């Protein structure tokens, strides 16, 4: 599936969560959503950056941010 297909089906991802991994030539777009049971989830889509084709996808629960972990000493 192409990047254009993904954009047409899912709409644009959150640009702040877009990451490029040079060593793998991999571009990751990430969507956040609320599952039917109320849990916040993330769905990253991993693309071959050169070919512009989907390599893989996954769904994972969004990890809560700990206030203690985000405070610098």
N, CA, C and O atoms as CSV, one atom per row, in Angstrom:
chain,resi,resn,atom,element,x,y,z
A,1,UNK,N,N,0.851,-1.166,0.000
A,1,UNK,CA,C,0.000,0.000,0.000
A,1,UNK,C,C,0.900,1.233,0.000
A,1,UNK,O,O,1.926,1.258,0.681
A,2,UNK,N,N,0.520,2.242,-0.755
A,2,UNK,CA,C,1.341,3.446,-0.868
A,2,UNK,C,C,1.005,4.463,0.224
A,2,UNK,O,O,-0.006,4.344,0.918
A,3,UNK,N,N,1.874,5.460,0.358
A,3,UNK,CA,C,1.634,6.546,1.310
A,3,UNK,C,C,0.342,7.284,0.961
A,3,UNK,O,O,-0.414,7.678,1.848
A,4,UNK,N,N,0.097,7.466,-0.334
A,4,UNK,CA,C,-1.122,8.142,-0.772
A,4,UNK,C,C,-2.363,7.352,-0.372
A,4,UNK,O,O,-3.367,7.934,0.039
A,5,UNK,N,N,-2.294,6.019,-0.493
A,5,UNK,CA,C,-3.419,5.171,-0.076
A,5,UNK,C,C,-3.692,5.334,1.416
A,5,UNK,O,O,-4.844,5.462,1.834
A,6,UNK,N,N,-2.626,5.329,2.217
A,6,UNK,CA,C,-2.774,5.467,3.670
A,6,UNK,C,C,-3.381,6.829,4.012
A,6,UNK,O,O,-4.271,6.916,4.858
A,7,UNK,N,N,-2.903,7.888,3.358
A,7,UNK,CA,C,-3.462,9.221,3.599
A,7,UNK,C,C,-4.944,9.274,3.245
A,7,UNK,O,O,-5.738,9.887,3.959
A,8,UNK,N,N,-5.310,8.635,2.149
A,8,UNK,CA,C,-6.705,8.637,1.716
A,8,UNK,C,C,-7.597,7.888,2.714
A,8,UNK,O,O,-8.721,8.314,2.980
A,9,UNK,N,N,-7.104,6.784,3.263
A,9,UNK,CA,C,-7.896,5.952,4.175
A,9,UNK,C,C,-7.921,6.515,5.593
A,9,UNK,O,O,-8.985,6.598,6.206
A,10,UNK,N,N,-6.750,6.907,6.125
A,10,UNK,CA,C,-6.645,7.321,7.530
A,10,UNK,C,C,-6.588,8.828,7.743
A,10,UNK,O,O,-6.814,9.306,8.855
A,11,UNK,N,N,-6.288,9.576,6.691
A,11,UNK,CA,C,-6.080,11.009,6.855
A,11,UNK,C,C,-4.664,11.268,7.344
A,11,UNK,O,O,-3.903,10.328,7.570
A,12,UNK,N,N,-4.307,12.541,7.510
A,12,UNK,CA,C,-2.935,12.853,7.918
A,12,UNK,C,C,-2.646,12.408,9.350
A,12,UNK,O,O,-3.510,12.449,10.225
A,13,UNK,N,N,-1.405,11.983,9.557
A,13,UNK,CA,C,-0.973,11.603,10.907
A,13,UNK,C,C,-0.547,12.855,11.664
A,13,UNK,O,O,-0.474,13.946,11.098
A,14,UNK,N,N,-0.269,12.681,12.940
A,14,UNK,CA,C,0.230,13.776,13.770
A,14,UNK,C,C,1.687,14.033,13.384
A,14,UNK,O,O,2.553,13.196,13.641
A,15,UNK,N,N,1.958,15.173,12.775
A,15,UNK,CA,C,3.308,15.477,12.281
A,15,UNK,C,C,4.352,15.455,13.393
A,15,UNK,O,O,5.524,15.180,13.132
A,16,UNK,N,N,3.944,15.741,14.628
A,16,UNK,CA,C,4.893,15.723,15.752
A,16,UNK,C,C,5.382,14.318,16.061
A,16,UNK,O,O,6.414,14.147,16.708
A,17,UNK,N,N,4.645,13.310,15.600
A,17,UNK,CA,C,5.006,11.920,15.877
A,17,UNK,C,C,5.652,11.234,14.678
A,17,UNK,O,O,5.895,10.028,14.722
A,18,UNK,N,N,5.935,11.975,13.609
A,18,UNK,CA,C,6.579,11.416,12.426
A,18,UNK,C,C,8.082,11.315,12.669
A,18,UNK,O,O,8.717,12.270,13.115
A,19,UNK,N,N,8.641,10.141,12.367
A,19,UNK,CA,C,10.069,9.894,12.618
A,19,UNK,C,C,10.673,9.214,11.395
A,19,UNK,O,O,10.042,8.363,10.767
A,20,UNK,N,N,11.920,9.605,11.063
A,20,UNK,CA,C,12.663,8.954,9.984
A,20,UNK,C,C,13.873,8.247,10.591
A,20,UNK,O,O,14.634,8.846,11.350
A,21,UNK,N,N,14.045,6.966,10.251
A,21,UNK,CA,C,15.195,6.180,10.700
A,21,UNK,C,C,16.109,5.950,9.502
A,21,UNK,O,O,15.830,5.115,8.642
A,22,UNK,N,N,17.204,6.705,9.460
A,22,UNK,CA,C,18.105,6.685,8.310
A,22,UNK,C,C,18.701,5.304,8.063
A,22,UNK,O,O,18.753,4.855,6.918
A,23,UNK,N,N,19.151,4.621,9.112
A,23,UNK,CA,C,19.819,3.323,8.951
A,23,UNK,C,C,18.917,2.297,8.264
A,23,UNK,O,O,19.402,1.417,7.553
A,24,UNK,N,N,17.614,2.412,8.475
A,24,UNK,CA,C,16.660,1.469,7.868
A,24,UNK,C,C,15.932,2.077,6.671
A,24,UNK,O,O,15.129,1.406,6.023
A,25,UNK,N,N,16.214,3.353,6.377
A,25,UNK,CA,C,15.476,4.098,5.354
A,25,UNK,C,C,13.975,3.912,5.584
A,25,UNK,O,O,13.223,3.552,4.678
A,26,UNK,N,N,13.569,4.171,6.831
A,26,UNK,CA,C,12.191,3.899,7.246
A,26,UNK,C,C,11.548,5.171,7.796
A,26,UNK,O,O,12.129,5.871,8.626
A,27,UNK,N,N,10.354,5.450,7.323
A,27,UNK,CA,C,9.575,6.587,7.786
A,27,UNK,C,C,8.383,6.057,8.568
A,27,UNK,O,O,7.684,5.154,8.108
A,28,UNK,N,N,8.149,6.622,9.758
A,28,UNK,CA,C,7.051,6.163,10.611
A,28,UNK,C,C,6.053,7.298,10.784
A,28,UNK,O,O,6.397,8.386,11.245
A,29,UNK,N,N,4.806,7.021,10.403
A,29,UNK,CA,C,3.686,7.917,10.678
A,29,UNK,C,C,2.905,7.289,11.813
A,29,UNK,O,O,2.800,6.065,11.894
A,30,UNK,N,N,2.356,8.113,12.691
A,30,UNK,CA,C,1.702,7.600,13.894
A,30,UNK,C,C,0.351,8.283,14.096
A,30,UNK,O,O,0.246,9.507,14.017
A,31,UNK,N,N,-0.673,7.484,14.357
A,31,UNK,CA,C,-2.012,7.991,14.658
A,31,UNK,C,C,-2.381,7.626,16.081
A,31,UNK,O,O,-2.051,6.539,16.554
A,32,UNK,N,N,-3.064,8.529,16.764
A,32,UNK,CA,C,-3.613,8.280,18.101
A,32,UNK,C,C,-5.119,8.155,17.950
A,32,UNK,O,O,-5.731,8.859,17.147
A,33,UNK,N,N,-5.717,7.251,18.730
A,33,UNK,CA,C,-7.171,7.117,18.716
A,33,UNK,C,C,-7.629,6.517,20.034
A,33,UNK,O,O,-6.831,5.987,20.807
A,34,UNK,N,N,-8.915,6.610,20.272
A,34,UNK,CA,C,-9.513,6.033,21.475
A,34,UNK,C,C,-10.267,4.779,21.055
A,34,UNK,O,O,-11.187,4.847,20.240
A,35,UNK,N,N,-9.882,3.641,21.607
A,35,UNK,CA,C,-10.529,2.373,21.283
A,35,UNK,C,C,-11.949,2.359,21.853
A,35,UNK,O,O,-12.296,3.185,22.697
A,36,UNK,N,N,-12.749,1.427,21.388
A,36,UNK,CA,C,-14.159,1.337,21.795
A,36,UNK,C,C,-14.319,1.205,23.306
A,36,UNK,O,O,-15.333,1.631,23.858
A,37,UNK,N,N,-13.344,0.626,23.971
A,37,UNK,CA,C,-13.428,0.410,25.414
A,37,UNK,C,C,-12.783,1.542,26.208
A,37,UNK,O,O,-12.581,1.409,27.415
A,38,UNK,N,N,-12.457,2.656,25.547
A,38,UNK,CA,C,-11.980,3.849,26.231
A,38,UNK,C,C,-10.485,3.970,26.424
A,38,UNK,O,O,-10.022,4.963,26.983
A,39,UNK,N,N,-9.713,2.988,25.977
A,39,UNK,CA,C,-8.255,3.058,26.130
A,39,UNK,C,C,-7.655,3.817,24.950
A,39,UNK,O,O,-8.030,3.591,23.800
A,40,UNK,N,N,-6.722,4.717,25.245
A,40,UNK,CA,C,-6.038,5.450,24.185
A,40,UNK,C,C,-4.986,4.550,23.551
A,40,UNK,O,O,-4.213,3.882,24.239
A,41,UNK,N,N,-4.978,4.551,22.220
A,41,UNK,CA,C,-4.110,3.658,21.455
A,41,UNK,C,C,-3.301,4.466,20.451
A,41,UNK,O,O,-3.622,5.611,20.132
A,42,UNK,N,N,-2.238,3.828,19.963
A,42,UNK,CA,C,-1.419,4.397,18.886
A,42,UNK,C,C,-1.296,3.364,17.787
A,42,UNK,O,O,-1.189,2.165,18.044
A,43,UNK,N,N,-1.314,3.853,16.551
A,43,UNK,CA,C,-1.137,2.973,15.407
A,43,UNK,C,C,-0.029,3.530,14.516
A,43,UNK,O,O,-0.286,4.387,13.670
A,44,UNK,N,N,1.196,3.049,14.701
A,44,UNK,CA,C,2.271,3.457,13.805
A,44,UNK,C,C,2.203,2.667,12.493
A,44,UNK,O,O,1.899,1.475,12.478
A,45,UNK,N,N,2.494,3.365,11.401
A,45,UNK,CA,C,2.617,2.729,10.090
A,45,UNK,C,C,4.041,2.985,9.631
A,45,UNK,O,O,4.476,4.134,9.553
A,46,UNK,N,N,4.773,1.909,9.326
A,46,UNK,CA,C,6.176,2.000,8.944
A,46,UNK,C,C,6.288,1.851,7.436
A,46,UNK,O,O,5.820,0.868,6.862
A,47,UNK,N,N,6.919,2.843,6.796
A,47,UNK,CA,C,7.069,2.869,5.349
A,47,UNK,C,C,8.519,2.667,4.943
A,47,UNK,O,O,9.433,3.075,5.660
A,48,UNK,N,N,8.729,2.044,3.803
A,48,UNK,CA,C,10.013,2.101,3.114
A,48,UNK,C,C,10.066,3.520,2.555
A,48,UNK,O,O,9.274,3.861,1.677
A,49,UNK,N,N,10.977,4.345,3.042
A,49,UNK,CA,C,10.989,5.762,2.682
A,49,UNK,C,C,11.302,5.992,1.208
A,49,UNK,O,O,10.791,6.942,0.616
A,50,UNK,N,N,12.125,5.147,0.608
A,50,UNK,CA,C,12.467,5.313,-0.801
A,50,UNK,C,C,11.323,4.876,-1.705
A,50,UNK,O,O,10.961,5.588,-2.641
A,51,UNK,N,N,10.755,3.708,-1.426
A,51,UNK,CA,C,9.685,3.159,-2.266
A,51,UNK,C,C,8.330,3.788,-1.955
A,51,UNK,O,O,7.433,3.765,-2.797
A,52,UNK,N,N,8.169,4.352,-0.748
A,52,UNK,CA,C,6.893,4.941,-0.367
A,52,UNK,C,C,5.797,3.918,-0.135
A,52,UNK,O,O,4.614,4.224,-0.285
A,53,UNK,N,N,6.190,2.689,0.234
A,53,UNK,CA,C,5.242,1.596,0.454
A,53,UNK,C,C,5.259,1.167,1.919
A,53,UNK,O,O,6.288,1.258,2.589
A,54,UNK,N,N,4.110,0.698,2.409
A,54,UNK,CA,C,4.013,0.233,3.792
A,54,UNK,C,C,4.862,-1.015,3.977
A,54,UNK,O,O,4.779,-1.955,3.186
A,55,UNK,N,N,5.680,-1.019,5.028
A,55,UNK,CA,C,6.430,-2.219,5.425
A,55,UNK,C,C,5.662,-3.001,6.472
A,55,UNK,O,O,5.543,-4.224,6.390
A,56,UNK,N,N,5.134,-2.271,7.471
A,56,UNK,CA,C,4.386,-2.942,8.534
A,56,UNK,C,C,3.561,-1.920,9.307
A,56,UNK,O,O,3.742,-0.710,9.174
A,57,UNK,N,N,2.658,-2.446,10.111
A,57,UNK,CA,C,1.851,-1.622,11.012
A,57,UNK,C,C,1.789,-2.327,12.357
A,57,UNK,O,O,2.120,-3.508,12.467
A,58,UNK,N,N,1.370,-1.605,13.362
A,58,UNK,CA,C,1.145,-2.213,14.672
A,58,UNK,C,C,0.145,-1.358,15.429
A,58,UNK,O,O,-0.099,-0.205,15.072
A,59,UNK,N,N,-0.422,-1.921,16.458
A,59,UNK,CA,C,-1.328,-1.198,17.348
A,59,UNK,C,C,-0.830,-1.440,18.758
A,59,UNK,O,O,-0.550,-2.576,19.141
A,60,UNK,N,N,-0.722,-0.363,19.532
A,60,UNK,CA,C,-0.218,-0.500,20.896
A,60,UNK,C,C,-0.906,0.506,21.799
A,60,UNK,O,O,-1.281,1.588,21.350
A,61,UNK,N,N,-1.077,0.159,23.077
A,61,UNK,CA,C,-1.653,1.124,24.019
A,61,UNK,C,C,-0.708,2.308,24.184
A,61,UNK,O,O,0.513,2.153,24.186
A,62,UNK,N,N,-1.289,3.479,24.322
A,62,UNK,CA,C,-0.459,4.656,24.550
A,62,UNK,C,C,0.067,4.608,25.977
A,62,UNK,O,O,-0.692,4.386,26.920
A,63,UNK,N,N,1.354,4.816,26.130
A,63,UNK,CA,C,1.981,4.778,27.450
A,63,UNK,C,C,1.759,6.110,28.148
A,63,UNK,O,O,2.073,7.159,27.587
A,64,UNK,N,N,1.226,6.086,29.354
A,64,UNK,CA,C,1.046,7.345,30.089
A,64,UNK,C,C,2.403,7.964,30.420
A,64,UNK,O,O,3.374,7.256,30.689
A,65,UNK,N,N,2.452,9.268,30.397
A,65,UNK,CA,C,3.687,9.981,30.723
A,65,UNK,C,C,3.710,10.218,32.223
A,65,UNK,O,O,2.784,10.794,32.793
A,66,UNK,N,N,4.778,9.765,32.845
A,66,UNK,CA,C,4.940,9.960,34.280
A,66,UNK,C,C,5.473,11.363,34.537
A,66,UNK,O,O,6.434,11.790,33.898
A,67,UNK,N,N,4.864,12.069,35.454
A,67,UNK,CA,C,5.329,13.417,35.788
A,67,UNK,C,C,6.743,13.357,36.340
A,67,UNK,O,O,7.561,14.223,36.030
A,68,UNK,N,N,7.044,12.352,37.153
A,68,UNK,CA,C,8.386,12.222,37.720
A,68,UNK,C,C,9.422,12.015,36.621
A,68,UNK,O,O,10.529,12.547,36.708
A,69,UNK,N,N,9.077,11.249,35.593
A,69,UNK,CA,C,10.023,10.964,34.519
A,69,UNK,C,C,10.259,12.185,33.641
A,69,UNK,O,O,11.313,12.295,33.015
A,70,UNK,N,N,9.304,13.099,33.582
A,70,UNK,CA,C,9.450,14.247,32.698
A,70,UNK,C,C,10.103,15.452,33.372
A,70,UNK,O,O,10.369,16.455,32.711
A,71,UNK,N,N,10.362,15.370,34.670
A,71,UNK,CA,C,10.980,16.477,35.405
A,71,UNK,C,C,12.485,16.247,35.470
A,71,UNK,O,O,12.950,15.195,35.908
A,72,UNK,N,N,13.234,17.249,35.026
A,72,UNK,CA,C,14.691,17.141,35.075
A,72,UNK,C,C,15.185,17.486,36.472
A,72,UNK,O,O,14.627,18.364,37.130
A,73,UNK,N,N,16.236,16.797,36.931
A,73,UNK,CA,C,16.785,17.109,38.268
A,73,UNK,C,C,17.449,18.470,38.304
A,73,UNK,O,O,17.959,18.881,39.346
